[in-house]
C-alpha cells in the first residue's frame, strides 16, 4: 500500500526534475542514481526558499509607509546578496564545518573544493541564512540607517546565526553540535532560523527605539498603517508557497516523507490563520487582513520544527496555537512600547518558541515525554540568550560607532529618498518636492 | 493680519508716488522697523520717512489710503507681494545704519525665512491650539539646545501661536532644522500619520502659492531636501 502511494510521487518528482534541469539531465538520469533526485529536489527547494525573499519584500514593504517602500525592498534584496557572500565566506564553515567541540564548525570556509552534494547543500543553507537575517529588516523598518543595517546583518550572518546553527545542525563535515547531542528537535528551523532572526530583531528594535510618534506622550498607541494591503496579501501567499521548499527541502533528500511534511506545513498555515481569526474575535478586536496573514505565517513558523515528526492533527493544533500567539504577542509588544513594524517578533519569535516546544510535545510515538520537552526548553533558552545578547551588543556597538537610527529629518522625508534618492511611487509622492528636472 | 498682506498694502499705497529707488528704500525701512507693528504705528512710519519729499508732502493722503486698504482690502486691487523686487533692489552699503543691516542679509536668507514661515504656519494652523502652543515651546527649547540664532528662537516666542517672520532672514540649514523640529514635535503630539498628511498638504499648498515664484519654489525644495 505504501509502495503504491509512493509511486505517483516518484513520477511527479521525475517530471519536476525534467522541468527544472537542462538538457544535460538525461545523461545523469540514465544513471538512475537517487543522488540526482535528491539534488534536484533540494535545488528546487532552494529556489522556493529564495522566492520567500520576494514574499518578505512584498509583505514588509506593504506594511510600511509609501515613503519607505523602496528602502524596505532594498534591505530584503541586499540581505540575499550580502548574506549569500558572507555565508559562503565564513558562516557555512562555522555552522556545518568539522565540529569537534560541539560549539562551532572549523572547516569548509569559502567552500571551493567540495563534492557535488556539498555545493547543493551550501546553496540550500545559504537561502536559510538569508531568511533568518531578513526577519530583522521588517521589524526595524522605517527608521534604520541603511549602512548600519547592512553592517549588522553581515555580523549576524557571519556569527550569530551560524554558531547557534552549529549547535543544532552542525557537524556535516564531522562532529556534532551540543544541542543535537542532547536530542534537540528542530527539523527545519523554528528556532534555528526563525527565533534566532526574531531575537536579533528584538534586540534591534530595543536599541533603535520606536518610530517617531508611534507612542504618544501619555503612552497611547498610534497606528501607522502600511501603504498597501494587496502587497501584504501577495507576500503572504508567496511566503506560504516558499515554505513548501523550506520545510520540504529540509529532508535533504527526495524521500516519500515529503508528502507528510508538506501536508503538515499547509494545514498548520491554514490553522494559524484560523487561530488568529478566532483569537482576534475573542479579544473583541477588528479582524485585520494583516493579522490574519501573520496568523498563517505564525502557523508556518510553528510547524517548521516538528513538520516531519508529528501527525496532521497535531500540526493543526500547533498552527492554531501559533496563530493565536501571534495576536497575543502583538499586544504584548505594544504594552512594552516596542515598535515592530511587521510583527516579526510575535510571528517568528514567539510562534517559533511554541513550535519548537510543540515538536517535543507532539513527537510521533513519544508524545509528552518530559525529557524531550526539557531538551526543547534548553534549546529555546539557549537560542534566546545567545542571539538576543549578542545581537544587542552588535547593534549597540554599531549605534555607538556609526549610528543605527536614521536622522529624524530622514524619517520625515522617507528613507526611499534620503537613503536611495528615489521614491517608490513618484506619481503619488507628496511629502517631498523632489522633481528631478529642477535639481 | 499677515506680514505679506501688510507689505502689499504699503507697496500699493506708495508705488505711484515714489521713484523706484525711493520706493525700495522705504519698503526696506518698513520691513525692518515696522513690519511687525500694528497699523496704529503706520503714522509713525510715515513720519520716519519724511526725509523723502513725496511722502512728506502727501503724508495725510498716503496714511488714509493705507488705512482704508488695511480695513477694506476688497475695495482695492492690491499689488502683488513686492519682496522679490525688494530683494533685487536692496539698499547699497554706503547708506544709513539700517541699510547696512539689510546688506548683511542675503536674498536667499530672506526667501528661506518667508518659505519656512509659510510652511510652519500652515502646519500649526492645522492642529489643535494646545498642540500649536506646545510645539512652539518644544521647538524653542530644542532650537536653543542646538545653538540656533537668537533671532530665530525669538520668533517662536511670539504669542497667539503665530510664527513671525525672522527679520534677519534664515540660513537654509536653520530653516531645515526648524521644520524638522516642528515635524518631530507634532509627530509626538498628534501622531505621524496626521502630521505626514498635514505636511504633504502644506507642501502642495505652498507649491501652488509659489507657482509664479521660481525662487520660492526652489527654496521650498531645498528646505525639504535631505
XYZ file of C-alpha atoms in Angstrom, chain A residues 83-97 104-111 122 125-126 129 154-166:
40
model
C 24.178 37.417 3.164
C 24.996 34.842 0.491
C 28.578 36.018 0.151
C 29.185 36.311 3.875
C 27.646 32.899 4.487
C 29.853 31.310 1.831
C 32.881 33.135 3.203
C 32.522 32.253 6.891
C 29.007 31.304 8.002
C 28.795 27.911 6.328
C 32.115 26.790 7.808
C 31.140 27.947 11.297
C 27.790 26.211 11.043
C 28.492 22.972 9.221
C 32.278 22.567 9.268
C 31.192 25.772 16.194
C 32.486 24.446 12.922
C 36.123 24.733 11.968
C 36.308 23.797 8.281
C 34.555 24.315 4.919
C 35.107 28.077 4.908
C 34.927 29.613 1.420
C 33.964 26.207 0.111
C 25.608 25.048 0.648
C 21.639 26.547 3.549
C 22.549 29.922 2.092
C 20.706 32.074 6.328
C 26.816 40.860 7.987
C 27.736 40.156 11.605
C 24.517 38.259 12.264
C 25.001 36.042 9.241
C 28.711 35.589 9.916
C 28.478 34.857 13.619
C 25.125 34.889 15.427
C 23.159 32.615 13.108
C 25.822 30.047 12.171
C 27.171 29.476 15.669
C 23.734 28.656 17.036
C 23.052 26.627 13.896
C 26.180 24.578 14.567
